[in-house]
Coordinates of C-alpha atoms in Angstrom, one line a residue:
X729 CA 37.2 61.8 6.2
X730 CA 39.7 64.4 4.5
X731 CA 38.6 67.6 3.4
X732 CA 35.1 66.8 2.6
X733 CA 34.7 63.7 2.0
X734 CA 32.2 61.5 4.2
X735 CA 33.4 59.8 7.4
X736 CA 33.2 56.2 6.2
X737 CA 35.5 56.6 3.3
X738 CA 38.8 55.0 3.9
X739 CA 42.4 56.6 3.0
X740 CA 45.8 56.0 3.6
X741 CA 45.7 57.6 6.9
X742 CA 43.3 55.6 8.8
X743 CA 40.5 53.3 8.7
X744 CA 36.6 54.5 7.9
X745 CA 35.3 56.9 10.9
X746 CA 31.7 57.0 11.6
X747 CA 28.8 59.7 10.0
X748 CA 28.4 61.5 13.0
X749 CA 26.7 64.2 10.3
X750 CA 23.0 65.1 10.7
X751 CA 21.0 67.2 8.6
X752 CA 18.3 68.9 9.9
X753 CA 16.9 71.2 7.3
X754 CA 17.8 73.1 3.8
X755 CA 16.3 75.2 1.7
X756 CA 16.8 77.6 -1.6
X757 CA 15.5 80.7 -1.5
X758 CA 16.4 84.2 -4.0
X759 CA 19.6 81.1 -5.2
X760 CA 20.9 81.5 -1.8
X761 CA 21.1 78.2 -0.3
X762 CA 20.9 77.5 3.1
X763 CA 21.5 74.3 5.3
X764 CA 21.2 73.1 8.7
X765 CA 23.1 70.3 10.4
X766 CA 24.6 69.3 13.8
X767 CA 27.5 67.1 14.8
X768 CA 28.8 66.4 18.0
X769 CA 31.2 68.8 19.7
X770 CA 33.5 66.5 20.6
X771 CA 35.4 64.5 18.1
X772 CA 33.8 61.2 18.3
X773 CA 36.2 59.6 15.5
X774 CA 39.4 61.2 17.5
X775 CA 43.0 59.0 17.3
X776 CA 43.0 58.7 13.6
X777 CA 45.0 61.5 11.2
X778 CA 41.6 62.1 9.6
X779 CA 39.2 61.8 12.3
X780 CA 36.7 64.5 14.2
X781 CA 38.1 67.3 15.3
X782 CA 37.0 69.2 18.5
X783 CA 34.5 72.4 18.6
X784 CA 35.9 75.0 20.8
X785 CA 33.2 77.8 21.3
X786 CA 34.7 81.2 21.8
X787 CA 37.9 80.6 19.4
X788 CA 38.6 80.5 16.0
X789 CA 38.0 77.1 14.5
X790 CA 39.0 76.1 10.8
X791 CA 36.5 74.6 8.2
X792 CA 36.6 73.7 4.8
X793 CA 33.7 73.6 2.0
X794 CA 32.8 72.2 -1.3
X795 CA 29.8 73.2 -3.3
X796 CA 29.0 71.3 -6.6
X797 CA 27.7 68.0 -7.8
X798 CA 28.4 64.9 -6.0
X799 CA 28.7 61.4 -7.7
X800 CA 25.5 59.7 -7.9
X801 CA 26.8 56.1 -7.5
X802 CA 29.4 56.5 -4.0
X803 CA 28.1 60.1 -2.6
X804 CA 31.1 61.5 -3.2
X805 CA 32.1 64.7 -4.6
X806 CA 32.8 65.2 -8.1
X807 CA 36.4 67.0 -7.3
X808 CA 36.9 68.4 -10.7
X809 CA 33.6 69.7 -11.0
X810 CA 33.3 71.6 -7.3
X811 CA 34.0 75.0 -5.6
X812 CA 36.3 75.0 -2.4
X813 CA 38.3 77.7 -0.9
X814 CA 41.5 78.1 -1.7
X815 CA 42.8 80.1 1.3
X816 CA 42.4 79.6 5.2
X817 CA 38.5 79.8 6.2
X818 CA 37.5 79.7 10.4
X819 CA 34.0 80.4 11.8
X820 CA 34.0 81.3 16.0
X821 CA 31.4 79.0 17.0
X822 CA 29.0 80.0 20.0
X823 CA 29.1 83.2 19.6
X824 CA 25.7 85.3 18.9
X825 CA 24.9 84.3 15.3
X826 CA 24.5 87.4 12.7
X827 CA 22.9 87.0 8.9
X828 CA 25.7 88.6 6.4
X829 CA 24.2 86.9 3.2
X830 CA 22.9 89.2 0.8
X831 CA 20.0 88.3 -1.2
X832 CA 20.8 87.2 -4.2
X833 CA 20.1 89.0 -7.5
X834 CA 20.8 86.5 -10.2
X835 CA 18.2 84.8 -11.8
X836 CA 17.5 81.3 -10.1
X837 CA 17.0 79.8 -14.0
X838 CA 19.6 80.2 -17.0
X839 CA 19.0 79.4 -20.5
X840 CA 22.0 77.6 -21.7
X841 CA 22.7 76.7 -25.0
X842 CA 24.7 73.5 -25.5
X843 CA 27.7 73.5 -28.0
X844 CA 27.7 72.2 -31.6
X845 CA 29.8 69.4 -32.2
X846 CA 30.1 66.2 -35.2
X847 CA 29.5 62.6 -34.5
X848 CA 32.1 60.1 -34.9
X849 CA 30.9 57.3 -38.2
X850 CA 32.8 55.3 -40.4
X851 CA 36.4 55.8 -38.4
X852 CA 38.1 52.3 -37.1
X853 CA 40.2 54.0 -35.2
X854 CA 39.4 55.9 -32.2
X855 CA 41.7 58.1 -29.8
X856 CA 40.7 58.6 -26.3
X857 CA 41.7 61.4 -24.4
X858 CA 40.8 63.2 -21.0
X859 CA 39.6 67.1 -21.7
X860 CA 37.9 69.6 -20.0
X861 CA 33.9 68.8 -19.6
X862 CA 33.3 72.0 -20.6
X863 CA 30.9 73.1 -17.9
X864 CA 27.2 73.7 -18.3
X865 CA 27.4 73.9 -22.2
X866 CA 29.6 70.9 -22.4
X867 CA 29.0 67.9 -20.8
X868 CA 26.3 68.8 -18.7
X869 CA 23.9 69.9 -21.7
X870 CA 24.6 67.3 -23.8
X871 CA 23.6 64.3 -21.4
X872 CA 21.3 66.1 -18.8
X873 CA 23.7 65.0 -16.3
X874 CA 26.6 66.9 -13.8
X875 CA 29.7 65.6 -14.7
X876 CA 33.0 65.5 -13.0
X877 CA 34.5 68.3 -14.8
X878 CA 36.6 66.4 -17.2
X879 CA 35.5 64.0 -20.1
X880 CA 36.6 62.1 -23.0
X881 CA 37.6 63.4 -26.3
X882 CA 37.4 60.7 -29.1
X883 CA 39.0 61.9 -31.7
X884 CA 39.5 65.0 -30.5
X885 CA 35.5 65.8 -30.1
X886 CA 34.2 66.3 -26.7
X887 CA 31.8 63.2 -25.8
X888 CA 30.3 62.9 -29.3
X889 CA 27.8 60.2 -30.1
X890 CA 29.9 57.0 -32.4
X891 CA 28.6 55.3 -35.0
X892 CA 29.5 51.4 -34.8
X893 CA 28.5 48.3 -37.0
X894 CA 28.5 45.1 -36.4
X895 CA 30.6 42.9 -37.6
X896 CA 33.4 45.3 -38.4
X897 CA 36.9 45.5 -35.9
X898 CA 37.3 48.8 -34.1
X899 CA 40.8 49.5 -32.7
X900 CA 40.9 52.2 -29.7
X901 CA 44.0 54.1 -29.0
X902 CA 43.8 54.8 -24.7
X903 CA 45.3 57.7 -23.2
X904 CA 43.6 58.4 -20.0
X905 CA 46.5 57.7 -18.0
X906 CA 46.9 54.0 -15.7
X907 CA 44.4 52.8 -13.3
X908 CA 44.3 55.3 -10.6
X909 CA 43.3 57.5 -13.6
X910 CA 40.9 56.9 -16.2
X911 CA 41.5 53.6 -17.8
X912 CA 39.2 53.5 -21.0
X913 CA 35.6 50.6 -21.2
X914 CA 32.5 50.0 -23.7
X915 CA 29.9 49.0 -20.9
X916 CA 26.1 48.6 -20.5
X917 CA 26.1 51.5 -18.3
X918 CA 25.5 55.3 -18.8
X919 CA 27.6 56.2 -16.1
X920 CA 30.5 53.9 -15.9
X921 CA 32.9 53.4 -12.8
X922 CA 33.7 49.9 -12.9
X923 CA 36.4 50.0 -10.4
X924 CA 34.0 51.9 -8.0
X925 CA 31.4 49.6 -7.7
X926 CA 30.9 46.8 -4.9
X927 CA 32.0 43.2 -5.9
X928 CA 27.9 42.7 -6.3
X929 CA 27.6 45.9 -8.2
X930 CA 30.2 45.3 -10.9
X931 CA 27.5 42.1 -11.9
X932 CA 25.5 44.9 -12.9
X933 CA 27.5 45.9 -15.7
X934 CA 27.7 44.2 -18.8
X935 CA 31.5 45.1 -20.2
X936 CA 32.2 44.6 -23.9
X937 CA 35.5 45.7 -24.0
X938 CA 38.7 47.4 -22.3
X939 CA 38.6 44.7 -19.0
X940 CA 39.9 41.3 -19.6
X941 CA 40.6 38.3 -17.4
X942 CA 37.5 38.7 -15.3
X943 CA 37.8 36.8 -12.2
X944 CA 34.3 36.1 -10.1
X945 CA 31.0 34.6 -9.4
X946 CA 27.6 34.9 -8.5
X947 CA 28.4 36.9 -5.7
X948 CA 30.4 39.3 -7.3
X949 CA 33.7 40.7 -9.7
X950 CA 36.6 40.6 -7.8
X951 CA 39.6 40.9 -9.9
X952 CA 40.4 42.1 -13.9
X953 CA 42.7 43.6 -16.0
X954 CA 42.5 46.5 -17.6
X955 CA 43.3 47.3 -21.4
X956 CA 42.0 50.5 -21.7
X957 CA 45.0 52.3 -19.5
X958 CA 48.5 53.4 -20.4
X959 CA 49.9 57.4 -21.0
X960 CA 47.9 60.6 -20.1
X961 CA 47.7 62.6 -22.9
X962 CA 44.8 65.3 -20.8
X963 CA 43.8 68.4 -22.9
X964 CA 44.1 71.8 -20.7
X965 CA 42.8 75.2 -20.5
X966 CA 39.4 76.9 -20.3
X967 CA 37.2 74.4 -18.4
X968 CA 33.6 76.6 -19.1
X969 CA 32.8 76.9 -22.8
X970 CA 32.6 80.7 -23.4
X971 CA 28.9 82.1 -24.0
X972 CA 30.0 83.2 -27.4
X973 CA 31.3 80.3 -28.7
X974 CA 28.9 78.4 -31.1
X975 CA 31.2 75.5 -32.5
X976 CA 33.3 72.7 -30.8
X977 CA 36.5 73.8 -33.1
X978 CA 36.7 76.7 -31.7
X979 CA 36.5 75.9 -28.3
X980 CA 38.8 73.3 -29.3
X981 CA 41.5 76.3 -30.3
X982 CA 41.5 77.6 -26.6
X983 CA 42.8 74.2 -25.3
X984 CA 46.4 73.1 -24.4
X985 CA 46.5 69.7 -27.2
X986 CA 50.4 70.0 -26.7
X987 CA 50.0 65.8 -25.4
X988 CA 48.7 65.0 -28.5
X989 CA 52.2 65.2 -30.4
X990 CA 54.1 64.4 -27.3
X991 CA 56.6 61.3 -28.6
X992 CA 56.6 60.0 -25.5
X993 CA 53.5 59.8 -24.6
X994 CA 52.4 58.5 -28.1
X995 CA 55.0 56.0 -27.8
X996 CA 53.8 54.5 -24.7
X997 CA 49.8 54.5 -25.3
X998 CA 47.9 51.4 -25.5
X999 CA 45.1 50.1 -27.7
X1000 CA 42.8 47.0 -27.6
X1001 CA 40.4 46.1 -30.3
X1002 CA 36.7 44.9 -30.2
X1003 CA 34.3 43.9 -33.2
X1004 CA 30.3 44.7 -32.2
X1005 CA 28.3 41.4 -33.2
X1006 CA 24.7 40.0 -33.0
X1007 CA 24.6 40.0 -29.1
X1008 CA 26.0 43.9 -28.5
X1009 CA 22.9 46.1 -27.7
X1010 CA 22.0 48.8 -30.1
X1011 CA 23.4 51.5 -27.4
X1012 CA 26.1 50.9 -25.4
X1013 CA 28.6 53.4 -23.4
X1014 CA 32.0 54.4 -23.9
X1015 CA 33.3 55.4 -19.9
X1016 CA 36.0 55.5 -17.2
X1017 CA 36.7 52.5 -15.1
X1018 CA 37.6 54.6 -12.1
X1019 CA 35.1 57.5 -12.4
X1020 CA 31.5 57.6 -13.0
X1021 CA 30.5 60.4 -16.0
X1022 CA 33.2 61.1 -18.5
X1023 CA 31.5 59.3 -21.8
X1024 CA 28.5 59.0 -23.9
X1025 CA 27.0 57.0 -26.2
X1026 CA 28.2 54.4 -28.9
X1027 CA 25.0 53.5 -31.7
X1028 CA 25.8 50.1 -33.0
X1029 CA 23.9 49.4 -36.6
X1030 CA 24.0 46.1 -38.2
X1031 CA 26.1 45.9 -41.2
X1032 CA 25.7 48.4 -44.0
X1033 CA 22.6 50.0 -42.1
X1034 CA 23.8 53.2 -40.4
X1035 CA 21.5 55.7 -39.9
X1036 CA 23.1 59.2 -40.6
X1037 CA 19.7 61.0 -39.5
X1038 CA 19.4 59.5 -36.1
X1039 CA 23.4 59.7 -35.4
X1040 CA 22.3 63.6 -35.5
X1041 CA 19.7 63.2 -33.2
X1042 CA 21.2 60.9 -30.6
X1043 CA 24.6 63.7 -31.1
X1044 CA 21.8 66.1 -29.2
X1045 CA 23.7 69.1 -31.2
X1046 CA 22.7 72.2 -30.7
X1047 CA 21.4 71.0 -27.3
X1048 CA 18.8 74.0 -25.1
X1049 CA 18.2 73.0 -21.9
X1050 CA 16.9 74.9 -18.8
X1051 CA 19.3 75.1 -15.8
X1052 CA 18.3 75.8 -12.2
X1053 CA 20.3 77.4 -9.6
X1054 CA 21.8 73.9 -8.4
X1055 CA 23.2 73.4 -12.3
X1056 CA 20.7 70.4 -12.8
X1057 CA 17.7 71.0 -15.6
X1058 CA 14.9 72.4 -14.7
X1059 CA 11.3 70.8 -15.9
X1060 CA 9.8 72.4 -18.0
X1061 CA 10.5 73.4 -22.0
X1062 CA 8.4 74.4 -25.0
X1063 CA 5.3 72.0 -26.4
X1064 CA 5.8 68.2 -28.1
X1065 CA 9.2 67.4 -29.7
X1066 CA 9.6 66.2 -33.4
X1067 CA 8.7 62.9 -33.4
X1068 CA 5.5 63.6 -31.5
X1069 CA 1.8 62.4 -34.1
X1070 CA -0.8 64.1 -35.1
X1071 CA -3.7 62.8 -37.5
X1072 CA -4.6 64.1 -40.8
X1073 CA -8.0 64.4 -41.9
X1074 CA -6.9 62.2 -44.5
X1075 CA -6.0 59.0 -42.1
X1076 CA -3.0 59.7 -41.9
X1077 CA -0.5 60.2 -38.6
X1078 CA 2.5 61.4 -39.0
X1079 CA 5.1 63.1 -37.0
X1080 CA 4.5 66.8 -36.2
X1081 CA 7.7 67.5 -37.6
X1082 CA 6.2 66.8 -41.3
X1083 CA 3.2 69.2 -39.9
X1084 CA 2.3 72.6 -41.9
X1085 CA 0.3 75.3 -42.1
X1086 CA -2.6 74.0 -43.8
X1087 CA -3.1 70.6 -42.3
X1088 CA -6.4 69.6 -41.1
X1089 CA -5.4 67.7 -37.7
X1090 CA -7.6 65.8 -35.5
X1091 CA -8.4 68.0 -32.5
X1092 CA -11.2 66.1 -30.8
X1093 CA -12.8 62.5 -31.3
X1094 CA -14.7 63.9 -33.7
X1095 CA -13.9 66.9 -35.1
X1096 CA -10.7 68.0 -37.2
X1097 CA -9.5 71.5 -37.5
X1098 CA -6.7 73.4 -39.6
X1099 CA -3.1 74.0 -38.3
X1100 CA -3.1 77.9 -39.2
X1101 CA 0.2 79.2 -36.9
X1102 CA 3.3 77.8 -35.3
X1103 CA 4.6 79.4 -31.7
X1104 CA 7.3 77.2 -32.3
X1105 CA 9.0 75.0 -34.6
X1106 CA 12.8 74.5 -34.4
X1107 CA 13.2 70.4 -35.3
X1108 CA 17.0 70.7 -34.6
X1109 CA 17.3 71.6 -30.7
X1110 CA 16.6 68.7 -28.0
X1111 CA 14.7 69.6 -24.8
X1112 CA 13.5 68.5 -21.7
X1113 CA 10.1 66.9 -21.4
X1114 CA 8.1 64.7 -19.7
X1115 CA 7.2 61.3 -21.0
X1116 CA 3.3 60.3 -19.9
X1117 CA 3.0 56.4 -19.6
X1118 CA -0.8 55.2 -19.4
X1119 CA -2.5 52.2 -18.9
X1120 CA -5.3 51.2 -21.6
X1121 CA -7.0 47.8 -22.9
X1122 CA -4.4 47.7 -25.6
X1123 CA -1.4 47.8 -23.5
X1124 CA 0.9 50.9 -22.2
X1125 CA 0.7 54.4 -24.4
X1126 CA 2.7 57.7 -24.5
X1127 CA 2.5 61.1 -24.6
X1128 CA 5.6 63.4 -24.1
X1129 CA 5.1 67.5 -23.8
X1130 CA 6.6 70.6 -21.7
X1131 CA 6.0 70.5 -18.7
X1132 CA 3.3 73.7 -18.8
X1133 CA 1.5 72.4 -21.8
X1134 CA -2.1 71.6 -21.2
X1135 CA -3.7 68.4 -21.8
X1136 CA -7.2 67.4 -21.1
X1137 CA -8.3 65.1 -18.2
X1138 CA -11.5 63.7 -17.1
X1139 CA -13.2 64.9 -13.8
X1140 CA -16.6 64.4 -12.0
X1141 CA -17.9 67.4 -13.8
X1142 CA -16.2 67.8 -16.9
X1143 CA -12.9 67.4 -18.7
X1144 CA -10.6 69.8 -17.8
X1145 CA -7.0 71.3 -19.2
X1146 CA -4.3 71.0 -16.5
X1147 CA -0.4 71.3 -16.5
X1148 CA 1.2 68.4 -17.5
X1149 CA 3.4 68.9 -14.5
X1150 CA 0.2 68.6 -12.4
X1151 CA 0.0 65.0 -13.8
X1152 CA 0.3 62.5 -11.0
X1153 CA -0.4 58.1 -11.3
X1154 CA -4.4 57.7 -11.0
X1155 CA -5.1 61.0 -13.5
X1156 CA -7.3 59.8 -15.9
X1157 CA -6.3 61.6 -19.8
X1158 CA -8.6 61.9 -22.6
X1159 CA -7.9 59.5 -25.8
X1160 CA -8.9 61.2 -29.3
X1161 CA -12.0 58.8 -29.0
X1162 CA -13.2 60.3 -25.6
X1163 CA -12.5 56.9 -23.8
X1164 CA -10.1 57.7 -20.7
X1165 CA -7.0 55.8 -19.7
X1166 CA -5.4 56.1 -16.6
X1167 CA -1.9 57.6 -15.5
X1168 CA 0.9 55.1 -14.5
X1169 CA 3.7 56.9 -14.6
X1170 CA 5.8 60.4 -15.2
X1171 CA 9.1 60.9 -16.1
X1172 CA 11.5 63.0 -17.6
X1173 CA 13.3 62.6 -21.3
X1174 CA 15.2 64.5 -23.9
X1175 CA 14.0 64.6 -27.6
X1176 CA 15.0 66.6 -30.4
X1177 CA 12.4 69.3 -31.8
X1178 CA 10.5 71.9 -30.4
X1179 CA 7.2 72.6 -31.8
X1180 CA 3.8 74.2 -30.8
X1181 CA 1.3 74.0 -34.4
X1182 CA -2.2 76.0 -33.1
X1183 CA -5.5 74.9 -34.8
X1184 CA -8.7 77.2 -35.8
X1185 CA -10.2 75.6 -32.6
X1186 CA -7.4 75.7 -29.9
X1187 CA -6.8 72.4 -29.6
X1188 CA -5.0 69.3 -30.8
X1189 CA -4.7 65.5 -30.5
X1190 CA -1.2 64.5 -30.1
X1191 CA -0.4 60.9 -29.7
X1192 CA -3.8 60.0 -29.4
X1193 CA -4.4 62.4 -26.6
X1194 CA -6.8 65.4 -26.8
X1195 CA -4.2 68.0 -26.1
X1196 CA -4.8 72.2 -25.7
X1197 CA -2.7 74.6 -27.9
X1198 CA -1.5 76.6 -25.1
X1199 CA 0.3 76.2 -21.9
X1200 CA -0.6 77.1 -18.4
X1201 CA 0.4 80.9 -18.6
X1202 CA -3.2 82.0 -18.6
X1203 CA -6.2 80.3 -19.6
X1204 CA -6.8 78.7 -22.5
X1205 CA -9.7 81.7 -23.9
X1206 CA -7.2 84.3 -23.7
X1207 CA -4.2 83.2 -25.6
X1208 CA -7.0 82.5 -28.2
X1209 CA -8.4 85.9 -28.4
X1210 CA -4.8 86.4 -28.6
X1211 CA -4.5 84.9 -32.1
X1212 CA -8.0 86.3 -33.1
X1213 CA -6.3 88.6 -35.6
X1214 CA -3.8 85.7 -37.3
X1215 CA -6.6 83.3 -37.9
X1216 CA -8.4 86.7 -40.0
X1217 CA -5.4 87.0 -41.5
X1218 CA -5.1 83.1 -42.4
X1219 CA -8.6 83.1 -43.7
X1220 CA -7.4 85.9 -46.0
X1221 CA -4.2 83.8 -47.4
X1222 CA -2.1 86.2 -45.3
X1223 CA 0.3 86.0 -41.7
X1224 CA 0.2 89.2 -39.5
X1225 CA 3.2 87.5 -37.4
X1226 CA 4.7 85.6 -39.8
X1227 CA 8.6 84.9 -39.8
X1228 CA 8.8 88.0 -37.6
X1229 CA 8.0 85.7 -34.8
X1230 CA 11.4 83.9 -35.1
X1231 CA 13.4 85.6 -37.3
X1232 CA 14.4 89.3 -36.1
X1233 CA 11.2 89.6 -34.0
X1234 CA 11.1 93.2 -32.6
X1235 CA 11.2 93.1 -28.4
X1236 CA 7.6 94.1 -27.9
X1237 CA 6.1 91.2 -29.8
X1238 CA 8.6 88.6 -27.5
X1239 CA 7.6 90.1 -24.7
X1240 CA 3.5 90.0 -25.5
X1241 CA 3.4 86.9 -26.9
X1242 CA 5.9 84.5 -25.9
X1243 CA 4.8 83.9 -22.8
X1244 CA 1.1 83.1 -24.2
X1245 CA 1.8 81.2 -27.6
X1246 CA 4.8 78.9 -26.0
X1247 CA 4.5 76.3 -23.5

């Protein structure tokens, strides 16, 4: 294929080549990656404009590169979202090979904060637009996934989460540009693409609106017409949403909106209307027919019943995530997120977000102990974390923590507090009543809330699972002795940490005791 795009993709140049492409070995090491393939010398898809070219050892022979995401449906690069060279590049193959990388110095793990932004409610009229995805705090953060370096604005917000009812009309205003470009769909699926998909494929999809005239059977979609294309109004400027910039607006201001008062282009936009009803899922997706990965979500109420608090947490505002070196998140995070339960001495189980100081918790199946300290509580920020699915006599059960928070698990000897990340299917957890259910499966989710409440004792039941207050740092006995002094303090209706924790912490204290109290 062209440029870098696989062999058996078809152009207008030729008919699909073959994959003559074999990889033999990669690796990451220091964030410098390193891969090993082979290909024939000869050009075994020769005669066609885009096929093989020959390997000449001992002259100069010109290549071309991408590196960045790659569309997780077709294989194929995400081109608005990749590096490539911009100039000539040729490699003299045959000759002695010589190592010129340099090891890298950057940190193989970022902390990236995703940007504020407002959900959409109560508006029947919404204007699409293409935009910038705004990189790794953009799109990226807010859906966990890599993007293809542009996205939707509605309403001149990047991706935000919409508010629907049922029962009332919605009219949307398209301006992604005709159908080579990024005709405008509400779909079943979270990463859209319509027009990519196999005849078979496109049965996959449930579409609610923006394709009409659907022509097909059980075998598979075939034809359509779009309503969701017309003019291009595409928002330009700084693709990467500056470090310092805390607030949508603002990065907003840095854009080129000029299309967005263009006459012409308002003149020749397009709109269709759809009206949510009884049969439309509570979640559905707002996407591109020809790409996969430039929406989000739609929340769909029944009449009269939106839900302001949960449009704030679907919105994921304010969105920390971890980032590896390859851009995708990284496991890992800090304790249980908000909605995660605890029981009170009291009978009660709520979620630890209602939590306090104070609070005697169940820690064991049968003992309860007081929450005296928080290494964490922020309810606002969503995270990573993995979702625990058991097996037990009453039917499936979850529990969802960081990846280095301890939980307890049976073994031949004794129970035993491991990683969650250790977990595998088979594992055997603890239930507050000291009966054991089994592992089925581990996955990864984002939630809102990030919160680590430590008891007298060390240890907590969370979800019904007999859970450790610490993470896999260092065992369990030091971070304890760790505390030793705020749990005096608490018994003395004082806090040695306190707010200083959080709030204007000196550096030695978050250097000492982050890595200890957080998981």
């Amino acid at each position: 294929g062209l440029g870098v795009c696989p062999d058996r993709v078809s152009n207008a140049f030729g008919s699909p080549g073959r994959s003559n492409v074999e990889l033999v070995s990669g690796k990451m090491e220091n964030g410098v990656v390193s891969i090993v393939f082979k290909r024939p010398v000869v050009g075994v898809d020769a005669g066609s404009y885009d096929g093989d070219y020959a390997v000449e050892a001992g002259k100069a022979t010109f290549i071309t590169w991408a590196l960045g995401p790659v569309d997780s449906g077709t294989g194929y690069p995400l081109f608005h979202n990749i590096e490539y060279p911009r100039t000539d590049v040729s490699i003299e193959f045959g000759r002695s090979p010589v190592d010129h990388c340099q090891e890298s110095l950057v940190s193989t793990e970022e902390s990236v904060n995703g940007i504020s932004r407002p959900y959409i409610s109560g508006n029947t009229t919404l204007v699409a637009r293409i935009g910038p995805s705004g990189g790794k705090r953009g799109y990226q953060a807010i859906t966990g996934r890599p993007g293809w370096g542009i996205a939707w604005y509605m309403n001149d917000i990047l991706i935000p989460v919409i508010g629907l009812e049922r029962g009332t009309t919605y009219t949307f205003v398209t301006q992604g540009g005709g159908d080579e470009q990024h005709p405008f769909y509400i779909t079943s699926s979270s990463e859209g693409g319509f027009s990519q998909e196999t005849p078979a494929g496109r049965l996959n999809q449930t579409v609610y609106a923006g394709i009409g005239d659907v022509v097909g059977n059980s075998s598979g979609i075939f034809n359509w017409t779009l309503l969701g294309d017309g003019a291009l109004c595409e928002y330009t400027g700084v693709s990467e949403i500056p470090a310092n910039i805390t607030d949508f607006r603002e990065y907003l201001t840095l854009l080129n909106t000029s299309c967005s008062t263009d006459r012409d282009i308002q003149s020749m936009s397009k709109s269709f209307e759809w009206t949510p009803d009884t049969s439309t899922p509570d979640i559905v997706y707002y996407q591109c027919t020809q790409h996969r990965l430039l929406g989000w979500k739609m929340r769909v109420f029944d009449a009269g019943a939106t839900n302001e608090s949960e449009l704030v947490a679907l919105s994921d505002a304010l969105l920390m995530t971890t980032l590896n070196a390859s851009g995708t998140p990284a496991p890992g995070g800090v304790c249980f997120p908000a909605l995660a339960r605890v029981e009170l001495d009291t009978g009660a189980t709520i979620p630890m977000e209602r939590l306090k100081i104070g609070d005697r918790v169940r820690t064991t199946s049968s003992s309860f102990s007081e929450v005296f300290f928080f290494g964490h509580r922020d309810l606002e920020a969503v995270h990573q974390f993995l979702s625990i699915e058991t097996e037990s006599e009453t039917g499936p059960r979850t529990l969802e923590m960081s990846a280095s928070h301890l939980v307890f698990i049976s073994t031949a000897s004794s129970p035993k507090a491991v990683a969650a990340r250790t977990l595998l299917p088979g594992v055997e957890l603890i239930s507050s009543h000291g009966t054991l259910e089994r592992v089925k499966s581990v996955k990864t989710v984002f939630r809102r809330g990030l919160l680590n409440p430590h008891t007298l004792d060390g240890r907590i039941v969370v979800n019904g699972f007999q859970a450790s207050c610490f993470n896999s740092f260092a065992p369990p006995r030091w971070g304890h002795a760790l505390l030793l002094l705020e749990r005096w303090a608490y018994s003395l209706g004082r806090s040695i940490l306190g707010d200083i924790f959080f709030i204007n912490r000196p550096k030695p204290f978050d250097v000492l005791l982050t890595p200890w109290l957080r998981s």
